[in-house]
Short mmCIF file of N, CA and C in Angstrom, two decimals:
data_model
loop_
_atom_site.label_atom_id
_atom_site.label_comp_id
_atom_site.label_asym_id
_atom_site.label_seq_id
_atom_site.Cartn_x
_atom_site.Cartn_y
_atom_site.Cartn_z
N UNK A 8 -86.19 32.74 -41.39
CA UNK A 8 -84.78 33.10 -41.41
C UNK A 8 -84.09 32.35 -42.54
N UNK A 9 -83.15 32.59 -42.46
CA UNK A 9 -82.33 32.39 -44.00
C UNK A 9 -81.73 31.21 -43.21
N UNK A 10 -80.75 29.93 -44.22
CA UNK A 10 -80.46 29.15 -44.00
C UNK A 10 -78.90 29.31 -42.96
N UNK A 11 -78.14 30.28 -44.14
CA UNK A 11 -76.78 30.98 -43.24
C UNK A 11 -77.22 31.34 -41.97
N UNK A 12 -78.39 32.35 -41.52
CA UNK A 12 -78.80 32.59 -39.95
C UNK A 12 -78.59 31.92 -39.11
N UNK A 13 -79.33 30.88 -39.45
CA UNK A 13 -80.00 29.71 -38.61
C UNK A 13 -78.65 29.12 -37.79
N UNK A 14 -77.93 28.92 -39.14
CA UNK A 14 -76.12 28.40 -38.83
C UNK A 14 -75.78 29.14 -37.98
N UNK A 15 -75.41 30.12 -38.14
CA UNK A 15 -74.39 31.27 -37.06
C UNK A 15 -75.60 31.45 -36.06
N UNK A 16 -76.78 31.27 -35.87
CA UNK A 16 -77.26 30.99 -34.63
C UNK A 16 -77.02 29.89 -33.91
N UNK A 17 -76.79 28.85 -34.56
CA UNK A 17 -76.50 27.33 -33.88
C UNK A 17 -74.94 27.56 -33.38
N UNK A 18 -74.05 28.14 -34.13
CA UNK A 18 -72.41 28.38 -33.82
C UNK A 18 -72.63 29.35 -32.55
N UNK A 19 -73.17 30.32 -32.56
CA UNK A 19 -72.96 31.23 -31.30
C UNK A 19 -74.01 30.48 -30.19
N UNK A 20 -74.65 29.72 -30.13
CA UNK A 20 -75.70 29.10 -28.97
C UNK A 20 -74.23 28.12 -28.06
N UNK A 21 -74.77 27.41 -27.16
CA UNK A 21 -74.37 26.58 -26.27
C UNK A 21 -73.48 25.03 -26.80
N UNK A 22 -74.44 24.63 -28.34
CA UNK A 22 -74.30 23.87 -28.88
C UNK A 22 -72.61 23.81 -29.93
N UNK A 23 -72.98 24.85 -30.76
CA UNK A 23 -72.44 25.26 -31.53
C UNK A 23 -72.19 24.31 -33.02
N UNK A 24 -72.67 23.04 -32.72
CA UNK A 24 -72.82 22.13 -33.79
C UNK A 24 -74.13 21.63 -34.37
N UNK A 25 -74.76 21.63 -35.28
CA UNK A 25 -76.01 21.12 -35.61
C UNK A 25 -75.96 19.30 -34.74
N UNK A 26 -74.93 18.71 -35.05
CA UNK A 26 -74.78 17.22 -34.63
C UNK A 26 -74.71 17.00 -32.48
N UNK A 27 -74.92 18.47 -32.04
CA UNK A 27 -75.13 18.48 -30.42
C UNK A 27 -76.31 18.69 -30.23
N UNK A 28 -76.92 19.52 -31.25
CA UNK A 28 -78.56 19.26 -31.03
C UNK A 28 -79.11 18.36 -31.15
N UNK A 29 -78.78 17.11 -32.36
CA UNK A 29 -79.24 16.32 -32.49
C UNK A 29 -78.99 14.78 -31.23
N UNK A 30 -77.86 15.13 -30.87
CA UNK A 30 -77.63 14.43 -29.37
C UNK A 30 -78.61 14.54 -28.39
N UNK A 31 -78.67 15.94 -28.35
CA UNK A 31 -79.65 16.34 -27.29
C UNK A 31 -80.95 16.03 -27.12
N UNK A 32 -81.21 16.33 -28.41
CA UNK A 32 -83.20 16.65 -28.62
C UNK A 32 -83.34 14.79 -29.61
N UNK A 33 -82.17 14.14 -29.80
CA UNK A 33 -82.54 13.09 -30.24
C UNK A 33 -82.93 12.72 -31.74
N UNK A 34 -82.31 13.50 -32.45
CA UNK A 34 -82.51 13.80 -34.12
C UNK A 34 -81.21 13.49 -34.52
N UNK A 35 -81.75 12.84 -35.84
CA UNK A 35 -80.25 12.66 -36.63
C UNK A 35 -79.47 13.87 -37.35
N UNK A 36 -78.54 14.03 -37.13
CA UNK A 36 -77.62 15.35 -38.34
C UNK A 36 -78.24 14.98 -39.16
N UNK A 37 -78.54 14.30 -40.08
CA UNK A 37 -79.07 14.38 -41.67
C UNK A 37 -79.96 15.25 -41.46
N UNK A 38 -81.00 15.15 -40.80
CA UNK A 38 -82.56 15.47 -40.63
C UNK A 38 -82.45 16.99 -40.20
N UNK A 39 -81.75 16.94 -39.06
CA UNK A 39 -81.67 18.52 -39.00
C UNK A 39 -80.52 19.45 -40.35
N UNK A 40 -79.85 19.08 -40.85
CA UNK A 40 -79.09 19.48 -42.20
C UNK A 40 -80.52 19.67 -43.05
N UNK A 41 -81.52 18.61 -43.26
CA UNK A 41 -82.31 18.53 -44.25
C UNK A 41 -83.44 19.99 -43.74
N UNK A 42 -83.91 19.95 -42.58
CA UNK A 42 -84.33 20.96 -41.84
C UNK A 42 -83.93 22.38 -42.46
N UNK A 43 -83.09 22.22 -42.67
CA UNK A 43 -82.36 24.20 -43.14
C UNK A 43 -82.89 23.89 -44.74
N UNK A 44 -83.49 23.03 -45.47
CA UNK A 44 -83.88 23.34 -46.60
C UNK A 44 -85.31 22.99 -47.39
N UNK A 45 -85.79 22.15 -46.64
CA UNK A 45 -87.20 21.44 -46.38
C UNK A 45 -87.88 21.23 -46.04
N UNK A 46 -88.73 20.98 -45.14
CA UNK A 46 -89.29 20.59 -43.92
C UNK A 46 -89.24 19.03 -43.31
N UNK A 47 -89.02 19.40 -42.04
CA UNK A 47 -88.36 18.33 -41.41
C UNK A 47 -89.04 18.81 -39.61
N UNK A 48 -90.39 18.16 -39.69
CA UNK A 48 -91.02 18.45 -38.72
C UNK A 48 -90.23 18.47 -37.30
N UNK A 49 -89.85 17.07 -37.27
CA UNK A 49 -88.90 16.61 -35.54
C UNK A 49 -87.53 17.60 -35.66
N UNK A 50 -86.88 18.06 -36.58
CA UNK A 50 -85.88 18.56 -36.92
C UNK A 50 -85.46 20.09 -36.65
N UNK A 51 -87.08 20.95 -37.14
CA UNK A 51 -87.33 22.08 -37.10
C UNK A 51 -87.86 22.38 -35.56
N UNK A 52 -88.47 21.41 -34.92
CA UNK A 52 -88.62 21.45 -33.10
C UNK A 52 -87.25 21.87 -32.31
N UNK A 53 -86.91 21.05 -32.86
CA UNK A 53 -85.90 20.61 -32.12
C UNK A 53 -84.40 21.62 -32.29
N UNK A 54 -83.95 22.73 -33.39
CA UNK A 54 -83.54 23.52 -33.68
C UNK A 54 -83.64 24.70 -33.01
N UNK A 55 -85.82 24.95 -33.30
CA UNK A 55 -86.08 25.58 -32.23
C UNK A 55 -86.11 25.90 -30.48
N UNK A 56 -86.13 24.46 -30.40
CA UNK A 56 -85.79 24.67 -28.86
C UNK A 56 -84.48 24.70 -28.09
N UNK A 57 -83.54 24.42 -29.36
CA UNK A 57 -81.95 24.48 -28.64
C UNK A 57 -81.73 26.18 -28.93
N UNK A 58 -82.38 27.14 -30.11
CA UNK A 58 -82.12 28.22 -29.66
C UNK A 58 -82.27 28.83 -29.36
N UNK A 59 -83.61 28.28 -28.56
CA UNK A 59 -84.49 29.28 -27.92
C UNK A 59 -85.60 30.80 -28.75
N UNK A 60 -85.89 29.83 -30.10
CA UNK A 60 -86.45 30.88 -30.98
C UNK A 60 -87.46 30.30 -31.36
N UNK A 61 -88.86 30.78 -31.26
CA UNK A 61 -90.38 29.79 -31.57
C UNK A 61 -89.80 29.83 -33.56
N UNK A 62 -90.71 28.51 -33.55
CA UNK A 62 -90.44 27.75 -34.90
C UNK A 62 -91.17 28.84 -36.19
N UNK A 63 -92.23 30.10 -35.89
CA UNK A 63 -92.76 30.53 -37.22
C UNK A 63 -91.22 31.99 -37.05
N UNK A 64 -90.63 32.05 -36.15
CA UNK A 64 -89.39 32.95 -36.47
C UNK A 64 -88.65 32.34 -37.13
N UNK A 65 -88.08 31.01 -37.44
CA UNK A 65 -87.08 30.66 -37.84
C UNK A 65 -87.43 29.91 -39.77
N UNK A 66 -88.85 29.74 -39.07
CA UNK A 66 -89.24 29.35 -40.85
C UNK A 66 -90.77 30.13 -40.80
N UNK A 67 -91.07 31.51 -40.95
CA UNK A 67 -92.30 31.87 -41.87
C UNK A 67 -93.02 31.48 -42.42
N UNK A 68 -92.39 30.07 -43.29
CA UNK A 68 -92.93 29.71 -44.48
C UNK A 68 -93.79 28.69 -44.29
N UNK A 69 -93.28 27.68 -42.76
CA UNK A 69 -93.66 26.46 -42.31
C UNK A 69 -94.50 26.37 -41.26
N UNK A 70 -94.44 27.72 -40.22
CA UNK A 70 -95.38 27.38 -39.15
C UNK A 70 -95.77 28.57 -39.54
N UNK A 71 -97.24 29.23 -38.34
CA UNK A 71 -97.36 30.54 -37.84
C UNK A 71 -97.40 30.71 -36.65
N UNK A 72 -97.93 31.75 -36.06
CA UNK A 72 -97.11 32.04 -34.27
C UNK A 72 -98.07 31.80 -33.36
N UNK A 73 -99.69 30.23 -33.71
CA UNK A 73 -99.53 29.89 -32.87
C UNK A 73 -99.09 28.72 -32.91
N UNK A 74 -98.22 28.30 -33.78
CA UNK A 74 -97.49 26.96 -33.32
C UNK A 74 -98.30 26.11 -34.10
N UNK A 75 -99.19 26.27 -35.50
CA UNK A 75 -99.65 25.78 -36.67
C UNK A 75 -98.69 25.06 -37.62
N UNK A 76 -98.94 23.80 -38.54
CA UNK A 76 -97.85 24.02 -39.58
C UNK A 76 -98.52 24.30 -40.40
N UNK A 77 -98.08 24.95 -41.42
CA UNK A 77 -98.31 25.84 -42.77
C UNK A 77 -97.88 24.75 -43.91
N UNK A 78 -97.25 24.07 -43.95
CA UNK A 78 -96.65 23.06 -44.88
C UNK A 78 -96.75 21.75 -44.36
N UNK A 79 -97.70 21.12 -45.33
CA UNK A 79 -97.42 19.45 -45.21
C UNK A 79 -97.23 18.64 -46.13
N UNK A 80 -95.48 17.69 -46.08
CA UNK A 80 -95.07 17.14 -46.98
C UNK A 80 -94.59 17.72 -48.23
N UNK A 81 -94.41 19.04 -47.99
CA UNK A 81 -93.34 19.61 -48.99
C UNK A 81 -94.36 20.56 -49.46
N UNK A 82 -95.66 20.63 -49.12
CA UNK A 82 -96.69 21.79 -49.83
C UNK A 82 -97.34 22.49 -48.99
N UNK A 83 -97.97 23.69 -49.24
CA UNK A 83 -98.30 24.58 -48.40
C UNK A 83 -99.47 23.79 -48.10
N UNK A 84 -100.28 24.15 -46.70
CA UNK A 84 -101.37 23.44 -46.56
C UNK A 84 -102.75 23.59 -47.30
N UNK A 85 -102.60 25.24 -48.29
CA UNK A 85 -103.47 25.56 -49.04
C UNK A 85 -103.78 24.60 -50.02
N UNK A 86 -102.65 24.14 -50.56
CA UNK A 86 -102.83 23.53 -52.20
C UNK A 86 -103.01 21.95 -51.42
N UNK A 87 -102.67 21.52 -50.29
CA UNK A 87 -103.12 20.37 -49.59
C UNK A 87 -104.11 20.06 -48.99
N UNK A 88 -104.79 20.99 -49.27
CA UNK A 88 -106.39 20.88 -48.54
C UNK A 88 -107.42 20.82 -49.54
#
């Protein structure tokens, strides 16, 4: 999902602030902010589970659907292996 999505999914959820998830699930706002543009393992969990959307819907790029990561440390796991 696109970075804007992700937002207006967090605004229409329960939360409605990136900084209530991070209350919740125990993450700093930076980390989840950094999350919408990088990878940010604890960040991207934790996004996912406040909106109730598995993590390869919300980033493609980072997991796949069984709950793999695809990216480690900023590179795909291809060119990291």
């Amino acid at each position: 999902m696109h970075e804007a999505d992700i937002i207006a999914a967090v605004r229409k959820s329960k939360f409605r602030f990136l900084p209530a998830i991070g209350q919740t699930y125990g993450v700093s706002d930076v980390a989840l902010r950094a999350a919408l543009r990088r990878p940010q393992r604890a960040a991207e969990k934790a996004i996912a589970q406040a909106l109730r959307i598995p993590l390869h819907v919300l980033w493609p790029d980072r997991w796949n659907a069984a709950g793999q990561r695809l990216v480690r440390r900023g590179r795909s796991a291809k060119r990291a292996a």
